[in-house]
Coordinates of C-alpha atoms and ligand atoms in Angstrom, one line a residue:
M678 CA -3.1 -50.6 26.6
A679 CA 0.4 -50.4 25.1
Q680 CA -0.2 -47.0 23.6
F681 CA -0.8 -45.5 27.0
E682 CA 2.2 -47.2 28.5
E683 CA 4.4 -45.4 26.2
V684 CA 2.7 -42.1 27.1
S685 CA 3.3 -42.9 30.7
Q686 CA 7.0 -43.6 30.2
K687 CA 7.8 -40.8 27.9
S688 CA 5.9 -38.2 30.0
E689 CA 8.3 -38.9 32.8
L690 CA 11.0 -37.4 30.5
H691 CA 8.9 -34.2 30.2
P692 CA 7.7 -33.7 33.8
K693 CA 5.4 -31.0 34.8
P694 CA 6.8 -28.7 37.6
E695 CA 4.4 -29.1 40.5
G696 CA 2.0 -26.3 41.0
L697 CA 2.6 -24.6 37.7
T698 CA -0.6 -23.6 35.9
L699 CA -0.8 -22.1 32.5
Q700 CA -3.7 -21.2 30.2
Y701 CA -4.2 -21.6 26.5
G702 CA -4.7 -17.9 25.8
T703 CA -5.4 -15.8 22.7
A704 CA -2.3 -17.1 21.1
G705 CA -1.9 -20.5 22.7
F706 CA 0.5 -21.1 25.6
R707 CA 3.1 -18.5 26.0
T708 CA 5.6 -17.9 28.8
H709 CA 9.3 -18.2 29.6
A710 CA 10.7 -21.2 27.6
K711 CA 12.0 -22.9 30.8
H712 CA 8.4 -23.7 31.8
L713 CA 7.3 -25.2 28.6
D714 CA 8.8 -28.7 28.0
H715 CA 5.9 -30.6 29.5
I716 CA 3.4 -28.3 27.8
M717 CA 5.0 -29.2 24.4
F718 CA 4.9 -32.9 25.1
R719 CA 1.3 -32.7 26.1
M720 CA 0.3 -30.6 23.1
G721 CA 1.9 -33.3 20.9
L722 CA -0.6 -35.7 22.7
L723 CA -3.5 -33.3 22.2
A724 CA -2.8 -32.7 18.5
T725 CA -2.7 -36.4 18.0
L726 CA -6.2 -36.7 19.5
R727 CA -7.4 -33.8 17.5
S728 CA -6.0 -35.4 14.3
K729 CA -7.8 -38.7 15.1
K730 CA -11.0 -36.9 15.9
T731 CA -11.0 -34.8 12.7
K732 CA -9.4 -37.5 10.6
S733 CA -7.2 -34.7 9.2
T734 CA -3.7 -33.4 9.6
I735 CA -3.2 -31.0 12.5
G736 CA -0.4 -28.4 12.9
V737 CA 1.7 -27.6 16.0
M738 CA 3.7 -24.4 15.8
V739 CA 6.4 -23.6 18.4
T740 CA 6.9 -19.9 18.7
A741 CA 6.3 -16.9 21.0
S742 CA 5.8 -14.5 18.1
H743 CA 6.7 -10.9 19.0
N744 CA 7.6 -11.7 22.6
P745 CA 11.2 -11.7 24.0
E746 CA 13.7 -14.3 22.8
E747 CA 13.7 -16.0 26.2
D748 CA 10.0 -16.8 25.9
N749 CA 8.4 -19.5 23.8
G750 CA 4.9 -20.8 23.1
V751 CA 2.8 -23.3 21.2
K752 CA -0.3 -23.1 19.0
L753 CA -2.4 -25.8 17.5
I754 CA -3.6 -25.5 13.9
D755 CA -7.0 -27.0 12.9
P756 CA -7.5 -28.8 9.5
M757 CA -8.3 -25.8 7.3
G758 CA -5.3 -23.9 8.8
E759 CA -7.5 -22.2 11.4
M760 CA -7.0 -21.7 15.1
V761 CA -8.2 -24.7 17.2
T762 CA -11.8 -24.4 18.5
A763 CA -12.7 -23.0 22.0
V764 CA -13.7 -26.5 23.4
W765 CA -10.3 -27.8 22.4
E766 CA -8.6 -24.8 23.9
G767 CA -10.2 -25.9 27.1
Y768 CA -8.8 -29.4 26.7
A769 CA -5.4 -27.9 26.1
T770 CA -5.6 -26.0 29.4
Q771 CA -6.9 -29.1 31.2
L772 CA -4.1 -31.4 29.8
A773 CA -1.4 -28.8 30.4
N774 CA -2.3 -28.4 34.1
A775 CA -2.8 -32.0 35.0
E776 CA -0.3 -33.1 37.6
Q777 CA 2.0 -35.9 36.5
D778 CA 0.0 -38.7 38.1
S779 CA -3.3 -37.7 36.6
L780 CA -2.1 -37.1 33.0
L781 CA -3.5 -40.4 31.7
K782 CA -6.8 -39.8 33.4
E783 CA -7.2 -36.4 31.7
L784 CA -6.1 -37.8 28.4
K785 CA -8.7 -40.7 28.6
D786 CA -11.3 -38.1 29.8
I787 CA -10.9 -36.2 26.5
I788 CA -10.9 -39.4 24.4
E789 CA -14.2 -40.3 26.1
K790 CA -15.8 -36.9 25.9
E791 CA -15.0 -36.6 22.2
D792 CA -15.7 -40.3 21.5
I793 CA -12.3 -40.6 19.7
D794 CA -11.6 -43.8 17.8
M795 CA -8.0 -44.5 18.7
S796 CA -7.4 -46.8 15.8
V797 CA -7.7 -43.8 13.3
P798 CA -4.2 -42.8 12.1
A799 CA -2.9 -39.4 13.1
C800 CA -0.7 -37.0 11.3
I801 CA 0.9 -33.9 12.8
Y802 CA 2.8 -31.1 11.0
V803 CA 5.3 -29.4 13.3
G804 CA 7.1 -26.1 12.8
K805 CA 9.3 -23.8 14.9
D806 CA 10.8 -20.4 14.9
T807 CA 14.4 -19.4 15.4
R808 CA 14.4 -19.1 19.2
P809 CA 17.3 -21.1 20.8
S810 CA 14.7 -23.0 22.9
S811 CA 12.6 -24.0 19.9
A812 CA 14.7 -27.0 18.9
S813 CA 14.3 -28.9 22.1
L814 CA 10.7 -27.8 22.6
S815 CA 9.6 -28.9 19.2
Q816 CA 11.4 -32.3 19.9
A817 CA 9.1 -32.5 22.9
V818 CA 6.1 -32.1 20.6
L819 CA 7.4 -34.8 18.3
D820 CA 7.9 -37.1 21.4
G821 CA 4.3 -36.5 22.5
V822 CA 2.9 -37.4 19.0
S823 CA 5.0 -40.5 18.6
S824 CA 4.2 -41.8 22.1
L825 CA 0.5 -42.0 21.0
G826 CA 1.5 -43.6 17.7
G827 CA 0.9 -40.6 15.5
K828 CA 2.9 -39.8 12.4
T829 CA 4.8 -36.5 12.2
H830 CA 6.2 -34.3 9.5
D831 CA 8.8 -31.9 11.0
Y832 CA 9.0 -28.8 8.8
G833 CA 11.8 -27.4 11.0
L834 CA 12.2 -23.7 10.7
V835 CA 9.1 -22.1 9.1
T836 CA 7.0 -19.0 9.7
T837 CA 3.7 -19.5 11.5
P838 CA 1.7 -18.7 8.4
Q839 CA 3.8 -21.2 6.3
L840 CA 2.8 -24.0 8.7
H841 CA -0.9 -22.9 8.5
Y842 CA -0.6 -23.0 4.7
M843 CA 1.0 -26.6 4.8
V844 CA -1.8 -27.9 7.0
C845 CA -4.5 -26.4 4.7
C846 CA -2.7 -27.8 1.5
C847 CA -2.6 -31.2 3.0
N848 CA -6.2 -31.3 4.1
T849 CA -7.5 -30.0 0.8
N850 CA -5.5 -32.7 -1.1
G851 CA -3.3 -30.0 -2.7
C852 CA -6.2 -27.8 -3.9
Y853 CA -4.8 -24.9 -1.8
G854 CA -1.2 -25.6 -3.1
S855 CA 1.6 -28.0 -2.6
P856 CA 2.5 -28.6 1.1
T857 CA 6.1 -27.7 0.8
V858 CA 8.1 -24.5 1.5
E859 CA 8.9 -24.4 -2.2
G860 CA 5.2 -24.8 -3.1
Y861 CA 4.5 -21.8 -0.9
Y862 CA 7.1 -19.7 -2.7
Q863 CA 6.0 -20.8 -6.1
K864 CA 2.3 -20.1 -5.5
L865 CA 2.9 -16.7 -4.0
S866 CA 5.6 -15.6 -6.4
Q867 CA 3.6 -16.6 -9.5
A868 CA 0.6 -14.6 -8.3
F869 CA 2.8 -11.6 -7.5
L870 CA 4.5 -11.7 -10.9
Q871 CA 1.2 -11.9 -12.6
L872 CA -0.1 -8.9 -10.7
T873 CA 3.0 -6.8 -11.2
Q874 CA 2.8 -7.4 -15.0
N875 CA -0.2 -5.0 -14.8
A876 CA 1.9 -2.2 -13.5
S877 CA 3.7 -0.4 -16.2
N878 CA 7.2 1.0 -16.1
R879 CA 8.1 0.4 -12.5
T880 CA 11.5 1.9 -11.8
D881 CA 14.1 0.1 -9.6
D882 CA 13.3 2.6 -6.9
Q883 CA 9.6 1.6 -6.9
K884 CA 10.6 -2.0 -6.7
R885 CA 12.8 -1.4 -3.7
L886 CA 11.6 -2.3 -0.2
L887 CA 13.4 -2.1 3.1
V888 CA 12.5 -5.1 5.2
D889 CA 13.1 -5.4 9.0
G890 CA 13.1 -9.2 9.7
A891 CA 12.9 -8.8 13.5
N892 CA 16.0 -11.0 13.6
G893 CA 13.7 -13.9 13.2
I894 CA 12.3 -16.6 10.9
G895 CA 10.8 -14.1 8.5
A896 CA 14.2 -12.8 7.6
L897 CA 15.4 -16.4 6.8
K898 CA 12.4 -17.2 4.7
M899 CA 12.5 -13.8 2.9
R900 CA 16.1 -14.7 1.8
E901 CA 14.9 -18.1 0.5
M902 CA 12.0 -16.6 -1.4
E903 CA 13.9 -13.7 -3.0
P904 CA 15.1 -15.6 -6.2
F905 CA 11.4 -16.6 -6.9
L906 CA 10.5 -12.9 -7.2
R907 CA 12.9 -12.3 -10.1
S908 CA 13.9 -8.8 -9.0
E909 CA 10.3 -7.6 -9.3
L910 CA 10.7 -6.9 -5.6
Q911 CA 14.1 -5.7 -4.5
V912 CA 14.3 -6.4 -0.9
V913 CA 16.9 -4.7 1.3
L914 CA 16.9 -6.9 4.4
S915 CA 18.0 -5.7 7.9
N916 CA 17.8 -7.3 11.3
D917 CA 18.3 -10.6 9.4
G918 CA 19.3 -12.5 12.5
S919 CA 23.0 -12.6 11.7
S920 CA 23.9 -10.5 14.8
G921 CA 21.0 -8.9 16.7
K922 CA 18.6 -10.5 19.1
L923 CA 15.1 -11.6 18.1
N924 CA 12.4 -8.8 18.5
H925 CA 14.9 -6.6 20.4
M926 CA 14.5 -3.0 19.4
C927 CA 13.1 -4.2 16.1
G928 CA 10.1 -6.0 14.6
A929 CA 6.5 -5.1 13.9
D930 CA 5.4 -4.9 17.5
Y931 CA 8.3 -2.6 18.5
V932 CA 7.6 -0.3 15.6
K933 CA 3.8 -0.2 16.2
V934 CA 3.9 0.3 20.0
Q935 CA 6.9 2.6 20.1
Q936 CA 5.8 4.4 16.9
K937 CA 9.4 4.6 15.8
A938 CA 11.7 3.0 13.3
P939 CA 13.6 -0.2 14.3
Q940 CA 17.2 -0.1 15.1
G941 CA 19.6 -1.4 12.5
M942 CA 17.7 0.0 9.5
N943 CA 19.2 2.5 7.2
M944 CA 16.2 4.5 6.0
G945 CA 16.5 7.1 3.4
V946 CA 14.0 10.0 3.3
G947 CA 10.6 8.8 2.0
E948 CA 11.8 5.2 1.5
R949 CA 9.1 2.5 1.8
C950 CA 10.0 0.2 4.8
C951 CA 8.2 -2.6 6.6
S952 CA 8.7 -4.8 9.7
F953 CA 7.8 -8.4 10.3
D954 CA 7.2 -9.8 13.8
G955 CA 9.2 -12.7 15.3
D956 CA 7.1 -15.5 13.5
A957 CA 6.2 -13.4 10.4
D958 CA 2.5 -13.3 10.9
R959 CA 2.3 -9.5 11.3
I960 CA 3.6 -6.6 9.2
V961 CA 3.5 -2.8 9.5
F962 CA 4.9 -0.3 6.9
Y963 CA 6.4 3.1 7.5
Y964 CA 8.6 5.9 6.2
T965 CA 10.2 9.1 7.4
D966 CA 9.5 12.4 5.6
S967 CA 11.9 15.2 4.7
K968 CA 11.4 16.8 8.1
G969 CA 12.5 13.5 9.8
C970 CA 8.9 12.8 10.9
F971 CA 8.1 9.1 11.3
H972 CA 4.9 7.8 9.5
L973 CA 3.4 4.5 10.5
L974 CA 1.1 2.5 8.1
D975 CA -0.4 -0.1 10.4
G976 CA -3.0 -2.8 10.0
D977 CA -5.8 -0.2 9.6
K978 CA -4.0 1.5 6.7
I979 CA -3.3 -2.0 5.2
A980 CA -7.0 -3.0 5.5
T981 CA -8.1 0.3 3.9
L982 CA -5.7 0.0 1.0
I983 CA -6.6 -3.6 0.3
S984 CA -10.4 -3.1 0.6
T985 CA -10.3 0.0 -1.6
Y986 CA -8.4 -1.9 -4.3
L987 CA -10.8 -4.9 -4.1
K988 CA -13.9 -2.8 -4.2
E989 CA -12.6 -1.1 -7.3
L990 CA -11.9 -4.4 -9.0
L991 CA -15.4 -5.7 -8.1
T992 CA -16.9 -2.7 -9.7
Q993 CA -14.8 -3.1 -12.8
A994 CA -15.6 -6.8 -13.0
G995 CA -19.3 -6.1 -12.5
L996 CA -19.4 -8.5 -9.6
N997 CA -22.0 -7.9 -6.9
L998 CA -20.2 -9.3 -3.9
Q999 CA -20.4 -7.9 -0.4
I1000 CA -17.1 -6.7 1.1
A1001 CA -16.6 -6.0 4.8
V1002 CA -13.7 -4.9 7.0
V1003 CA -13.4 -6.5 10.4
Q1004 CA -11.5 -4.5 13.1
T1005 CA -11.0 -4.5 16.8
A1006 CA -11.3 -1.7 19.4
Y1007 CA -7.6 -0.9 18.7
A1008 CA -8.5 0.3 15.1
N1009 CA -7.8 4.0 14.8
G1010 CA -11.0 6.0 14.8
S1011 CA -10.0 7.8 11.6
S1012 CA -9.8 4.5 9.8
T1013 CA -13.3 3.4 10.9
R1014 CA -14.7 6.8 9.9
Y1015 CA -13.0 6.7 6.5
L1016 CA -14.2 3.1 5.7
E1017 CA -17.8 3.8 6.8
D1018 CA -18.3 7.3 5.5
V1019 CA -16.1 7.6 2.5
M1020 CA -15.6 4.0 1.2
K1021 CA -19.1 3.0 2.3
V1022 CA -18.0 -0.5 3.3
T1023 CA -19.5 -2.5 6.1
V1024 CA -17.2 -2.3 9.2
C1025 CA -17.5 -4.8 12.0
C1026 CA -15.7 -4.7 15.4
T1027 CA -14.8 -7.9 17.3
K1028 CA -12.9 -8.8 20.4
T1029 CA -9.1 -8.8 20.2
G1030 CA -7.6 -12.1 19.0
V1031 CA -7.3 -13.3 15.4
K1032 CA -9.8 -16.1 15.8
H1033 CA -12.6 -13.6 16.5
L1034 CA -11.7 -11.5 13.5
H1035 CA -11.3 -14.6 11.3
H1036 CA -14.8 -15.9 12.3
A1037 CA -16.4 -12.5 11.7
A1038 CA -14.8 -12.2 8.3
Q1039 CA -16.2 -15.6 7.2
E1040 CA -19.7 -14.1 7.3
Y1041 CA -19.1 -12.0 4.1
D1042 CA -18.4 -12.7 0.5
I1043 CA -15.1 -10.9 1.0
G1044 CA -14.0 -10.3 4.6
V1045 CA -10.9 -8.1 5.0
Y1046 CA -9.7 -8.4 8.6
F1047 CA -6.7 -6.7 10.3
E1048 CA -5.7 -5.9 13.8
A1049 CA -4.1 -2.5 14.1
N1050 CA -0.9 -4.3 15.0
G1051 CA -0.7 -5.6 11.5
H1052 CA -2.0 -9.1 11.8
G1053 CA -4.6 -9.9 9.2
T1054 CA -5.7 -11.3 5.8
V1055 CA -8.6 -11.5 3.4
L1056 CA -11.1 -14.3 3.2
F1057 CA -13.0 -15.0 0.1
S1058 CA -16.2 -17.2 0.5
K1059 CA -16.5 -20.3 -1.6
A1060 CA -19.4 -18.7 -3.5
A1061 CA -17.3 -15.6 -4.2
Q1062 CA -14.5 -17.6 -5.6
K1063 CA -16.9 -19.6 -7.7
Q1064 CA -18.4 -16.5 -9.2
I1065 CA -14.9 -15.2 -10.0
Q1066 CA -13.9 -18.5 -11.6
E1067 CA -17.1 -18.6 -13.7
L1068 CA -16.6 -15.1 -15.0
L1069 CA -13.1 -15.9 -16.0
K1070 CA -14.4 -18.8 -18.2
D1071 CA -17.2 -16.7 -19.6
S1072 CA -16.3 -15.8 -23.2
N1073 CA -18.8 -12.9 -23.3
T1074 CA -16.8 -11.0 -20.7
N1075 CA -15.3 -7.8 -22.3
D1076 CA -11.6 -7.0 -21.9
E1077 CA -11.9 -4.5 -19.1
R1078 CA -14.0 -6.9 -17.0
K1079 CA -11.7 -9.8 -17.9
R1080 CA -8.6 -7.8 -16.7
A1081 CA -10.3 -7.0 -13.4
V1082 CA -11.4 -10.6 -12.8
K1083 CA -7.9 -11.9 -13.6
L1084 CA -6.5 -9.4 -11.1
L1085 CA -8.9 -10.7 -8.5
E1086 CA -7.9 -14.3 -9.3
S1087 CA -4.2 -13.5 -8.8
T1088 CA -4.9 -11.5 -5.7
I1089 CA -6.7 -14.5 -4.2
N1090 CA -3.7 -16.7 -5.0
L1091 CA -1.3 -14.3 -3.4
I1092 CA -3.3 -14.1 -0.2
N1093 CA -2.8 -16.6 2.6
Q1094 CA -6.4 -17.1 3.6
T1095 CA -5.5 -19.4 6.5
V1096 CA -4.1 -16.7 8.8
G1097 CA -2.3 -13.3 8.7
D1098 CA 1.0 -13.7 6.8
A1099 CA 3.7 -11.0 6.8
I1100 CA 5.3 -12.2 3.5
S1101 CA 2.0 -12.6 1.7
D1102 CA 0.6 -9.3 3.0
M1103 CA 3.8 -7.6 2.0
L1104 CA 3.5 -8.9 -1.5
V1105 CA -0.2 -7.9 -1.7
I1106 CA 0.6 -4.3 -0.6
E1107 CA 3.5 -4.1 -3.0
A1108 CA 1.4 -5.3 -5.9
V1109 CA -1.5 -3.0 -5.1
L1110 CA 0.8 0.1 -4.8
A1111 CA 2.4 -0.9 -8.1
I1112 CA -0.9 -1.5 -10.0
R1113 CA -2.4 1.7 -8.7
G1114 CA 0.8 3.7 -9.3
M1115 CA 0.8 4.8 -5.7
S1116 CA 3.7 5.8 -3.5
V1117 CA 3.8 5.1 0.2
Q1118 CA 3.0 8.8 0.8
D1119 CA -0.1 8.6 -1.5
W1120 CA -1.2 5.6 0.5
D1121 CA -0.6 7.4 3.8
A1122 CA -2.6 10.4 2.7
I1123 CA -5.8 8.3 2.3
Y1124 CA -6.7 9.4 5.8
T1125 CA -4.8 10.8 8.8
D1126 CA -4.5 8.7 11.9
L1127 CA -5.7 10.2 15.2
P1128 CA -2.8 10.4 17.6
N1129 CA -2.9 7.5 20.0
R1130 CA -1.1 5.8 22.8
Q1131 CA -1.0 2.3 24.2
L1132 CA 0.1 1.6 27.8
K1133 CA 0.2 -1.3 30.2
V1134 CA -0.7 -1.4 33.9
T1135 CA 0.2 -4.2 36.2
V1136 CA -2.6 -5.2 38.7
S1137 CA -2.7 -8.1 41.2
D1138 CA -5.4 -9.9 39.2
R1139 CA -6.3 -8.7 35.8
R1140 CA -9.4 -10.8 35.7
V1141 CA -11.2 -8.2 37.9
I1142 CA -11.7 -6.3 34.6
D1143 CA -14.6 -7.6 32.7
T1144 CA -15.6 -6.0 29.4
T1145 CA -18.5 -5.8 26.9
D1146 CA -19.2 -4.3 23.5
A1147 CA -16.2 -5.9 21.8
E1148 CA -14.1 -4.9 24.7
R1149 CA -14.8 -1.2 24.3
R1150 CA -16.5 -0.8 27.8
A1151 CA -15.5 -2.2 31.2
V1152 CA -18.3 -3.7 33.2
T1153 CA -16.2 -4.3 36.3
P1154 CA -14.7 -3.1 38.6
E1155 CA -17.4 -0.8 39.6
G1156 CA -16.7 2.9 38.8
L1157 CA -13.9 2.2 36.3
Q1158 CA -16.0 2.8 33.1
D1159 CA -17.5 6.0 34.7
A1160 CA -14.0 7.2 35.5
I1161 CA -12.9 6.6 31.9
D1162 CA -16.0 8.3 30.5
S1163 CA -15.4 11.4 32.4
L1164 CA -11.7 11.5 31.5
V1165 CA -12.5 11.1 27.8
K1166 CA -14.9 14.0 28.0
K1167 CA -12.0 16.4 28.8
Y1168 CA -10.4 15.9 25.4
K1169 CA -11.4 16.5 21.8
S1170 CA -12.0 13.6 19.4
A1171 CA -11.1 11.3 22.2
R1172 CA -11.7 7.6 22.9
S1173 CA -10.2 5.3 25.5
F1174 CA -10.8 1.7 26.7
V1175 CA -9.0 -0.8 28.9
R1176 CA -8.9 -4.6 28.7
P1177 CA -7.0 -7.5 30.3
S1178 CA -4.3 -8.8 28.0
G1179 CA -4.8 -12.4 26.8
T1180 CA -1.1 -12.9 26.3
E1181 CA 0.6 -10.9 29.1
D1182 CA -0.1 -10.5 32.8
V1183 CA -1.1 -6.8 32.4
V1184 CA -4.1 -4.5 31.7
R1185 CA -3.8 -2.7 28.4
V1186 CA -4.9 0.9 28.1
Y1187 CA -5.6 2.6 24.8
A1188 CA -6.3 6.2 24.2
E1189 CA -6.7 8.5 21.2
A1190 CA -7.3 12.2 20.9
D1191 CA -6.8 15.3 18.7
T1192 CA -3.1 15.7 19.6
Q1193 CA -0.3 13.4 20.7
E1194 CA 0.0 15.3 23.9
N1195 CA -3.7 14.8 24.7
A1196 CA -3.6 11.1 23.7
D1197 CA -0.6 10.6 26.0
S1198 CA -2.1 12.4 28.9
L1199 CA -5.5 10.7 28.5
A1200 CA -3.7 7.3 28.4
H1201 CA -1.9 8.2 31.5
E1202 CA -5.0 9.4 33.4
V1203 CA -6.8 6.2 32.4
S1204 CA -3.8 4.1 33.6
L1205 CA -4.1 5.8 37.0
A1206 CA -7.8 5.1 37.2
V1207 CA -7.0 1.4 36.4
Y1208 CA -4.2 1.4 39.0
R1209 CA -6.5 2.8 41.7
L1210 CA -9.7 1.0 40.9
A1211 CA -8.4 -2.4 39.7
G1212 CA -5.8 -3.2 42.2
G1213 CA -2.6 -1.8 40.7
V1214 CA 0.7 -3.2 42.0
G1215 CA 4.2 -1.6 42.1
D1216 CA 4.8 2.1 41.5
E1217 CA 1.9 4.3 40.4
P1218 CA 2.0 5.0 36.6
K1219 CA 4.1 8.1 35.8
P1220 CA 3.1 10.8 33.3
L1221 CA 4.7 10.4 29.9
H1222 CA 5.9 13.9 29.7
Ligands
NG1_250 P1 -3.3 -9.2 24.0 O1 -2.1 -9.4 24.8 O2 -4.5 -10.0 24.4 O3 -3.6 -7.7 23.9 C1 -1.9 -9.3 21.7 C2 -2.3 -8.4 20.7 C3 -3.4 -9.0 19.9 C4 -3.0 -10.4 19.3 C5 -2.4 -11.2 20.4 C6 -1.7 -12.5 19.9 C7 -2.5 -5.9 20.8 C8 -3.1 -4.8 21.6 N1 -2.9 -7.1 21.3 O4 -3.0 -9.7 22.5 O5 -3.9 -8.1 18.9 O6 -2.2 -10.2 18.2 O7 -1.4 -10.5 21.1 O8 -0.5 -12.3 19.4 O9 -1.8 -5.7 19.9
ZN251 ZN1 3.3 -13.3 15.4

């Protein structure tokens, strides 16, 4: 068939290095950019098949998020803006690893298994981040799509969540918004302006926010969006990409893991600051106090603030909707305790990886999900949105209830329900703080984080570690969990777990305890146990102090 001939020919221009195997992991394919050309071409092919299969537009985003500038990666986006399903992740790995001469066979195998009608038209939305390698890699995706006769819309430089939004807009025939970058700015800024109208007498100081753009796409898009916000948010942008390197000593991941401010940001005492990651799907907030002490407000604090606000609105609106917060094992123990014991909201813990949180959040009327690292959003079920809409139209609703329902409506419009979105989350937080008249210090005081530490250990094969109970306990190798349990017992308010990373060739170690010193030494001792029992390579982990 002619269509496969073109695939054959074009694939020769994007050859697979022999012997290289890669896996579609938690965040798609991710590795050094030099290994990715064939992967991109093939993901163009796979997205075309997925589009034919679902009779919908599919997205392909070229980015390696918070990883170093030299890396790159690719993620497929399903019709409603969600991550692609597990079965198709399997196909992605299968197609990516096929040697050059068996590519067509693997392609036909997927077509057969999924019973795909190749005469159905395909449409693929493509986006990329600011990495130097992204231009040619996204061209490889476009080549893949066109070699199978698919149509493409190349959005060029966009944040990951913007591309998710476009895909969702397209497949809902515009119900979710208009599938343009302008449409995105308009939808979000309108909702933000409506919300901030409910905050009286905000001073310029309160409207001021220092934003670290991680030298990436988020900085560019923030600049574009600024005029739409009509000075209701006064952004002071640093790490805007004009000089520094992407994610280097800056960005949400750096701030969260290092627990310190990014370089290149001029922070005044008590000033509200935030950092995006390299593709702007994560955000963390922070400030330094008068003693020079750094305070981080991560995904857990964000989830707490948003769920408290939503719960209050539901009460004011007289709406009986169930709200839940979805977290992972990395959530700070204090946040879980606060949510369950004080806020009395349902808390559910899933495995690491946004798709797990997203699916769990879909089970509730309102599901607030955040990873501690700042990736998250809020999902409103169709039924919940309908109840809110009906109450808005109901002429018997009194003024107080009406105000609350209107706030809920604007909040829904401000949230990017397809995926975590640094820009959208930033605006939600800014609006909530404004409406409730809270400073960043008030927000921080809701609960106090337990001191914690995250470390990495390199082992020869991280798959020797198998976990259970939402990754909170290690089942293999034998003796590791017992070792962790006895180490944890030595410290007060302590907790620790280990898991193989889904995006890096390392084992991650997490520990929390009553003091930073104890958290650090527990993390170190657990790292040693991993090194010794799970086949550590290189030098033995060294104590932090
Ligand atoms: P891994 O490498 O599986 O720990 C990391 C993050 C995840 C998620 C993915 C995708 C931590 C501890 N892990 O996964 O939360 O964001 O990257 O980017 O932050
Ligand atoms: Zn990211």
